[in-house]
Short mmCIF file of C-alpha atoms and ligand atoms in Angstrom, two decimals:
data_model
loop_
_atom_site.label_atom_id
_atom_site.label_comp_id
_atom_site.label_asym_id
_atom_site.label_seq_id
_atom_site.Cartn_x
_atom_site.Cartn_y
_atom_site.Cartn_z
CA MET A 673 19.48 -17.53 51.30
CA LYS A 674 20.45 -18.86 47.90
CA VAL A 675 22.24 -15.93 46.26
CA LEU A 676 23.90 -15.08 42.96
CA VAL A 677 26.87 -12.73 43.17
CA THR A 678 27.96 -11.21 39.86
CA GLY A 679 31.54 -9.98 40.03
CA GLY A 680 32.10 -12.00 43.21
CA ALA A 681 35.74 -12.69 42.27
CA GLY A 682 36.61 -8.98 42.27
CA TYR A 683 37.86 -6.69 45.01
CA ILE A 684 34.60 -5.67 46.70
CA GLY A 685 32.56 -8.71 45.59
CA SER A 686 35.08 -11.12 47.12
CA HIS A 687 34.88 -9.42 50.52
CA VAL A 688 31.09 -9.64 50.37
CA VAL A 689 31.23 -13.33 49.37
CA LYS A 690 33.43 -13.99 52.41
CA GLN A 691 30.91 -12.35 54.74
CA LEU A 692 27.92 -13.99 53.04
CA GLY A 693 29.65 -17.35 53.44
CA GLU A 694 30.40 -16.66 57.10
CA ALA A 695 26.71 -15.78 57.59
CA GLY A 696 25.70 -19.15 56.12
CA HIS A 697 24.31 -18.08 52.75
CA ASP A 698 24.45 -20.44 49.78
CA ILE A 699 26.49 -18.68 47.08
CA ILE A 700 26.98 -18.91 43.33
CA VAL A 701 29.50 -16.43 41.91
CA TYR A 702 29.15 -15.45 38.25
CA ASP A 703 32.29 -13.66 37.05
CA ASN A 704 34.16 -13.41 33.74
CA LEU A 705 37.49 -13.09 35.61
CA SER A 706 38.38 -9.99 33.57
CA THR A 707 39.59 -8.28 36.76
CA GLY A 708 38.71 -10.95 39.32
CA TYR A 709 40.55 -14.05 40.52
CA GLU A 710 39.49 -17.61 41.23
CA TRP A 711 41.40 -17.57 44.56
CA ALA A 712 39.26 -14.64 45.73
CA VAL A 713 36.11 -16.78 45.82
CA THR A 714 36.37 -18.21 49.32
CA TYR A 715 32.82 -19.57 49.61
CA GLY A 716 30.34 -21.15 47.22
CA GLU A 717 30.77 -22.08 43.58
CA LEU A 718 32.38 -19.98 40.84
CA ILE A 719 30.81 -20.05 37.40
CA VAL A 720 33.03 -18.32 34.84
CA GLY A 721 30.70 -16.41 32.57
CA ASP A 722 29.94 -13.01 31.11
CA LEU A 723 26.74 -11.05 31.65
CA ALA A 724 26.65 -10.44 27.90
CA ASP A 725 26.06 -14.20 27.52
CA VAL A 726 22.34 -14.16 28.26
CA ASP A 727 21.87 -17.86 27.44
CA LYS A 728 24.49 -18.89 29.96
CA LEU A 729 23.03 -16.56 32.57
CA ASP A 730 19.57 -17.98 31.91
CA SER A 731 20.84 -21.53 32.38
CA VAL A 732 22.36 -20.57 35.74
CA PHE A 733 19.02 -19.14 36.91
CA ALA A 734 17.19 -22.20 35.57
CA ALA A 735 19.47 -24.47 37.62
CA HIS A 736 19.20 -22.51 40.89
CA ASP A 737 16.27 -20.96 42.65
CA PHE A 738 17.91 -17.68 43.69
CA GLU A 739 16.29 -15.56 46.37
CA ALA A 740 18.65 -12.67 45.76
CA VAL A 741 21.13 -11.24 43.28
CA LEU A 742 24.03 -9.04 44.37
CA HIS A 743 25.32 -7.28 41.27
CA PHE A 744 28.94 -6.08 41.42
CA ALA A 745 30.24 -6.92 37.95
CA ALA A 746 31.19 -3.66 36.24
CA HIS A 747 34.01 -1.57 34.85
CA ILE A 748 35.02 1.14 37.32
CA VAL A 749 37.83 3.32 35.95
CA VAL A 750 36.58 6.88 35.42
CA PRO A 751 39.22 8.15 32.92
CA GLU A 752 38.82 4.97 30.85
CA SER A 753 35.06 5.59 30.74
CA VAL A 754 35.69 9.03 29.26
CA GLU A 755 37.93 7.60 26.54
CA ASN A 756 35.81 4.54 25.83
CA PRO A 757 32.24 5.32 26.90
CA LEU A 758 30.55 2.51 25.03
CA LYS A 759 32.66 -0.05 26.88
CA TYR A 760 30.95 1.27 30.04
CA TYR A 761 27.45 1.47 28.62
CA ARG A 762 27.84 -2.09 27.29
CA ASN A 763 29.33 -3.75 30.35
CA ASN A 764 27.61 -1.70 33.04
CA THR A 765 24.29 -0.53 31.62
CA ARG A 766 23.43 -3.08 28.93
CA ASN A 767 24.63 -6.04 31.01
CA THR A 768 22.55 -4.81 33.97
CA LEU A 769 19.61 -4.76 31.56
CA ASN A 770 20.43 -8.37 30.58
CA LEU A 771 20.52 -9.37 34.23
CA LEU A 772 17.24 -7.58 34.99
CA GLY A 773 15.56 -9.40 32.11
CA ILE A 774 16.49 -12.73 33.72
CA ILE A 775 15.54 -11.51 37.22
CA GLU A 776 12.13 -10.57 35.82
CA LYS A 777 11.75 -13.93 34.07
CA TYR A 778 12.62 -16.00 37.16
CA LYS A 779 10.88 -13.61 39.58
CA THR A 780 13.94 -13.31 41.85
CA PRO A 781 12.65 -11.43 44.91
CA TYR A 782 15.66 -9.35 46.00
CA MET A 783 18.51 -7.40 44.45
CA VAL A 784 21.47 -5.46 45.92
CA PHE A 785 23.19 -3.17 43.45
CA SER A 786 26.67 -1.60 43.59
CA SER A 787 26.31 2.06 42.73
CA THR A 788 28.63 4.96 43.34
CA ALA A 789 28.93 8.51 44.61
CA ALA A 790 29.90 9.31 41.01
CA VAL A 791 26.17 9.53 40.25
CA TYR A 792 26.13 12.87 42.11
CA GLY A 793 28.71 14.49 39.80
CA MET A 794 30.14 17.81 41.03
CA PRO A 795 27.71 18.75 43.80
CA ASP A 796 27.72 22.12 45.58
CA GLU A 797 27.41 20.38 48.93
CA LYS A 798 30.33 18.54 50.51
CA VAL A 799 28.22 16.10 52.54
CA LEU A 800 25.74 14.34 50.31
CA THR A 801 22.31 12.91 51.02
CA GLU A 802 20.63 10.36 48.79
CA ASP A 803 18.02 12.94 47.75
CA MET A 804 20.50 15.23 46.04
CA PRO A 805 20.05 15.57 42.29
CA LEU A 806 21.92 13.08 40.14
CA ALA A 807 24.24 14.76 37.67
CA PRO A 808 27.12 12.45 36.74
CA ILE A 809 29.97 14.08 34.88
CA ASN A 810 31.50 10.99 33.30
CA PRO A 811 30.22 7.86 31.50
CA TYR A 812 31.06 5.65 34.48
CA GLY A 813 28.70 7.63 36.73
CA ALA A 814 26.11 7.84 33.97
CA SER A 815 26.26 4.09 33.33
CA LYS A 816 25.52 3.46 37.02
CA MET A 817 22.79 6.11 37.17
CA MET A 818 21.05 4.48 34.20
CA SER A 819 21.33 1.07 35.87
CA GLU A 820 19.80 2.50 39.06
CA GLN A 821 16.89 3.86 37.03
CA MET A 822 16.19 0.49 35.38
CA ILE A 823 16.27 -1.30 38.73
CA ARG A 824 13.88 1.22 40.28
CA ASP A 825 11.49 0.99 37.33
CA LEU A 826 11.46 -2.81 37.38
CA SER A 827 10.85 -2.79 41.15
CA PHE A 828 7.96 -0.40 40.61
CA ALA A 829 6.42 -2.64 37.95
CA THR A 830 6.99 -6.02 39.68
CA ASP A 831 7.49 -7.57 43.12
CA LEU A 832 11.27 -7.05 42.96
CA LYS A 833 12.74 -5.38 46.05
CA HIS A 834 16.12 -3.66 45.79
CA VAL A 835 18.74 -1.93 47.86
CA ILE A 836 21.01 0.34 45.84
CA LEU A 837 24.25 1.09 47.69
CA ARG A 838 26.14 4.21 46.62
CA TYR A 839 29.77 3.62 47.52
CA PHE A 840 32.10 6.44 48.45
CA ASN A 841 35.88 5.69 48.40
CA VAL A 842 36.31 2.01 49.15
CA ALA A 843 39.74 1.00 50.44
CA GLY A 844 41.60 -1.42 52.68
CA ALA A 845 41.55 -5.18 52.79
CA ASP A 846 40.55 -8.20 54.84
CA LEU A 847 42.30 -7.80 58.21
CA GLN A 848 43.91 -11.23 57.87
CA SER A 849 45.14 -10.39 54.34
CA ARG A 850 43.21 -13.27 52.79
CA LEU A 851 41.68 -10.87 50.26
CA GLY A 852 42.50 -7.42 48.91
CA GLN A 853 42.78 -5.23 45.87
CA ALA A 854 44.74 -7.07 43.20
CA THR A 855 43.75 -4.94 40.21
CA PRO A 856 46.63 -4.30 37.82
CA GLU A 857 47.27 -0.64 36.91
CA ALA A 858 45.26 0.60 39.86
CA THR A 859 44.36 4.29 39.91
CA HIS A 860 42.83 4.70 43.36
CA LEU A 861 44.74 6.80 45.87
CA ILE A 862 45.31 4.37 48.75
CA LYS A 863 46.22 1.48 46.43
CA VAL A 864 48.65 3.68 44.47
CA ALA A 865 50.30 4.99 47.65
CA CYS A 866 50.63 1.43 49.04
CA GLU A 867 52.30 0.33 45.81
CA CYS A 868 54.78 3.18 46.27
CA ALA A 869 55.42 2.17 49.89
CA SER A 870 56.04 -1.43 48.88
CA GLY A 871 58.49 -0.35 46.19
CA VAL A 872 56.62 -1.57 43.11
CA ARG A 873 55.87 1.99 41.96
CA PRO A 874 58.65 4.59 41.92
CA GLY A 875 56.46 7.52 42.99
CA MET A 876 53.10 9.14 42.64
CA LYS A 877 51.37 12.41 41.84
CA VAL A 878 49.04 14.60 43.85
CA PHE A 879 46.41 15.84 41.42
CA GLY A 880 45.78 19.46 42.39
CA THR A 881 46.84 21.50 45.42
CA ASP A 882 44.60 24.53 44.86
CA TYR A 883 41.24 23.15 46.03
CA GLU A 884 39.09 24.91 48.63
CA THR A 885 40.13 22.53 51.42
CA ARG A 886 42.30 22.64 54.55
CA ASP A 887 45.53 21.83 52.68
CA GLY A 888 44.46 22.48 49.08
CA THR A 889 44.06 18.80 48.13
CA CYS A 890 40.78 16.93 47.62
CA ILE A 891 38.84 15.44 50.51
CA ARG A 892 37.26 11.99 50.18
CA ASP A 893 35.30 9.69 52.50
CA TYR A 894 37.32 6.43 52.68
CA ILE A 895 35.33 3.39 53.81
CA HIS A 896 36.90 0.06 54.76
CA VAL A 897 35.87 -2.68 52.34
CA ASP A 898 34.67 -4.94 55.18
CA ASP A 899 32.37 -2.21 56.52
CA LEU A 900 30.98 -1.87 53.03
CA ALA A 901 30.63 -5.65 52.71
CA LYS A 902 28.68 -5.71 55.98
CA ALA A 903 26.14 -3.28 54.51
CA HIS A 904 25.38 -5.80 51.74
CA VAL A 905 24.74 -8.65 54.16
CA MET A 906 22.53 -6.36 56.25
CA ALA A 907 20.66 -5.20 53.14
CA LEU A 908 19.69 -8.80 52.35
CA ASP A 909 18.52 -9.33 55.89
CA TYR A 910 16.53 -6.10 55.77
CA MET A 911 14.70 -7.05 52.56
CA SER A 912 14.00 -10.61 53.73
CA LYS A 913 12.28 -9.12 56.80
CA GLY A 914 9.98 -7.08 54.58
CA GLY A 915 12.00 -3.86 54.20
CA ASP A 916 11.10 -1.59 51.30
CA SER A 917 13.37 -0.77 48.38
CA GLU A 918 15.98 1.82 49.33
CA ILE A 919 18.93 3.81 48.07
CA LEU A 920 21.68 4.18 50.68
CA ASN A 921 24.97 6.05 50.79
CA CYS A 922 27.93 4.03 52.08
CA GLY A 923 30.58 6.13 53.79
CA TYR A 924 31.65 7.33 57.22
CA GLY A 925 30.52 10.95 56.86
CA SER A 926 33.99 12.37 57.35
CA GLY A 927 36.97 12.73 55.08
CA PHE A 928 40.70 13.05 54.58
CA THR A 929 42.74 15.07 52.14
CA VAL A 930 45.06 13.46 49.59
CA LYS A 931 48.07 14.75 51.55
CA GLU A 932 46.73 13.35 54.82
CA VAL A 933 46.24 9.94 53.23
CA ILE A 934 49.77 9.90 51.80
CA ASP A 935 51.20 10.93 55.19
CA VAL A 936 49.41 8.04 56.91
CA VAL A 937 50.72 5.58 54.28
CA LYS A 938 54.28 6.86 54.83
CA GLU A 939 53.90 6.72 58.61
CA LYS A 940 52.37 3.23 58.76
CA SER A 941 54.81 1.74 56.25
CA GLY A 942 57.88 3.56 57.55
CA GLN A 943 58.76 4.22 53.91
CA ASP A 944 59.32 7.55 52.23
CA PHE A 945 58.56 7.77 48.52
CA ASN A 946 58.51 10.37 45.82
CA VAL A 947 55.36 12.53 45.65
CA GLU A 948 55.03 15.10 42.90
CA GLU A 949 52.45 17.87 43.13
CA THR A 950 50.82 18.38 39.73
CA GLY A 951 47.74 20.00 38.27
CA ARG A 952 44.16 18.97 38.81
CA ARG A 953 42.75 15.75 37.34
CA ALA A 954 39.66 16.39 35.22
CA GLY A 955 36.36 15.95 36.99
CA ASP A 956 37.53 15.87 40.63
CA PRO A 957 35.19 17.73 43.02
CA ASP A 958 37.02 19.34 45.98
CA ALA A 959 35.24 17.35 48.69
CA LEU A 960 32.85 14.38 48.74
CA MET A 961 31.50 12.87 51.93
CA ALA A 962 28.47 10.68 52.62
CA ASP A 963 25.60 11.68 54.81
CA ASN A 964 25.13 8.17 56.26
CA THR A 965 22.06 8.91 58.39
CA ARG A 966 19.81 6.81 56.18
CA ILE A 967 21.88 3.60 56.09
CA LYS A 968 22.31 3.73 59.85
CA LYS A 969 18.59 4.18 60.39
CA THR A 970 17.37 1.77 57.73
CA LEU A 971 19.77 -1.13 58.19
CA GLY A 972 21.08 -0.42 61.69
CA TRP A 973 24.55 -0.37 60.06
CA GLU A 974 27.49 0.91 62.09
CA PRO A 975 31.08 0.76 60.91
CA ASP A 976 33.69 -1.40 62.67
CA HIS A 977 36.84 -0.01 61.02
CA ALA A 978 36.24 3.74 60.72
CA ASP A 979 39.90 4.62 61.19
CA LEU A 980 42.19 5.69 58.36
CA GLY A 981 45.16 4.05 60.12
CA VAL A 982 43.36 0.67 60.13
CA ILE A 983 42.32 1.05 56.50
CA VAL A 984 45.86 1.92 55.40
CA GLN A 985 47.52 -0.78 57.53
CA SER A 986 45.23 -3.46 56.09
CA ALA A 987 45.93 -2.20 52.55
CA LEU A 988 49.70 -2.25 53.23
CA ASP A 989 49.60 -5.75 54.73
CA TRP A 990 47.66 -7.01 51.74
CA GLU A 991 49.97 -5.28 49.25
CA LYS A 992 53.01 -6.96 50.81
CA LYS A 993 51.40 -10.38 50.66
CA TRP A 994 50.12 -9.88 47.12
CA GLN A 995 53.47 -8.68 45.77
CA ALA A 996 55.26 -11.59 47.48
CA SER A 997 52.82 -14.10 45.97
CA LYS A 998 53.44 -12.68 42.49
CA ASN A 999 57.19 -13.26 42.94
CA ASP A 1000 56.75 -16.90 43.99
N1 UDP B 1697 44.59 11.10 43.64
C1 UDP B 1697 45.89 11.61 43.56
N2 UDP B 1697 46.88 10.81 43.06
C2 UDP B 1697 46.64 9.53 42.65
C3 UDP B 1697 45.33 9.00 42.75
C4 UDP B 1697 44.33 9.82 43.25
O1 UDP B 1697 46.13 12.77 43.90
O2 UDP B 1697 47.59 8.85 42.20
C5 UDP B 1697 43.51 11.95 44.18
C6 UDP B 1697 42.37 12.20 43.21
O3 UDP B 1697 42.65 13.31 42.38
C7 UDP B 1697 41.22 12.44 44.17
C8 UDP B 1697 41.53 11.53 45.36
O4 UDP B 1697 42.93 11.25 45.26
O5 UDP B 1697 41.23 13.76 44.63
C9 UDP B 1697 40.78 10.23 45.32
O6 UDP B 1697 40.91 9.67 44.02
P1 UDP B 1697 40.57 8.16 43.68
O7 UDP B 1697 40.93 7.93 42.24
O8 UDP B 1697 41.19 7.27 44.69
O9 UDP B 1697 39.00 8.08 43.90
P2 UDP B 1697 37.77 8.95 43.31
O10 UDP B 1697 37.42 9.90 44.42
O11 UDP B 1697 38.22 9.62 42.06
O12 UDP B 1697 36.71 7.93 43.09
#
């Protein structure tokens, strides 16, 4: 298929581009390189552009007859979205609207959209199905929920077919360390802990030890980035074979506490580092895990790397390589 990948130079997008390339798809990446890197685009052509630049986007669609758009480009830092909400509504919601306008104009048949478990907010349940009410508690989650709504409405009104993927906690890296998370000032747990293990961060904090969980710290469902990437390739295949529009959770259905994750990072790296137990971070639910029944049934998706040790080892290997390359 001829596909456009927005945000294809970023962490998740670049892993998907790799798998799309391996599967033989013809790829154009559209990325403003705000958090992505040219080296991360391992297949296809990179066009450096912003989704706010509708004329440029239009010219890219005019030049290529895309069968599908995979839309990753977005801001993703929850605390930043609370401090600067309009940045999120502009880049995530408004720019998705821009993209949908062009998709409508050129009648692109298929779309895969990167959504998030943050659309569920602070649910009462610990294992979440796609049918649970959406109640985001921060602008990041709201910006994605609004994007989902626009995509669903456009699909209802036109021939567009979509698969919305709601990501749980994405982590790890390409097993050969060709790609990985290179985001500066990362906030995500596994990335932060790997930075501590590799010595570039002096220590880290555990946000809250009084949650209703087995050791008092929050439980999350960590999914290897290549298992997530596989879901995107399978979603395209599914739609091209006539599958209906769907919303699918992406996670393993089980979880680990913050302390368990840190212990695995220490064990795998052989490094001890400073961990300070502090108060809760605003807006953290005690446990979030995906009910993944639907993605398994709909796409036939099964994970290949559902092992926290593998996730952490791949993240550590990548971190080492990335830090070494920065010192060259
Ligand atoms: N967390 C932590 N210390 C950190 C980063 C994260 O204790 O330096 C905790 C965070 O409070 C949450 C879990 O780790 O309970 C996962 O957080 P992350 O930011 O990785 O993902 P989120 O679940 O917020 O999307």
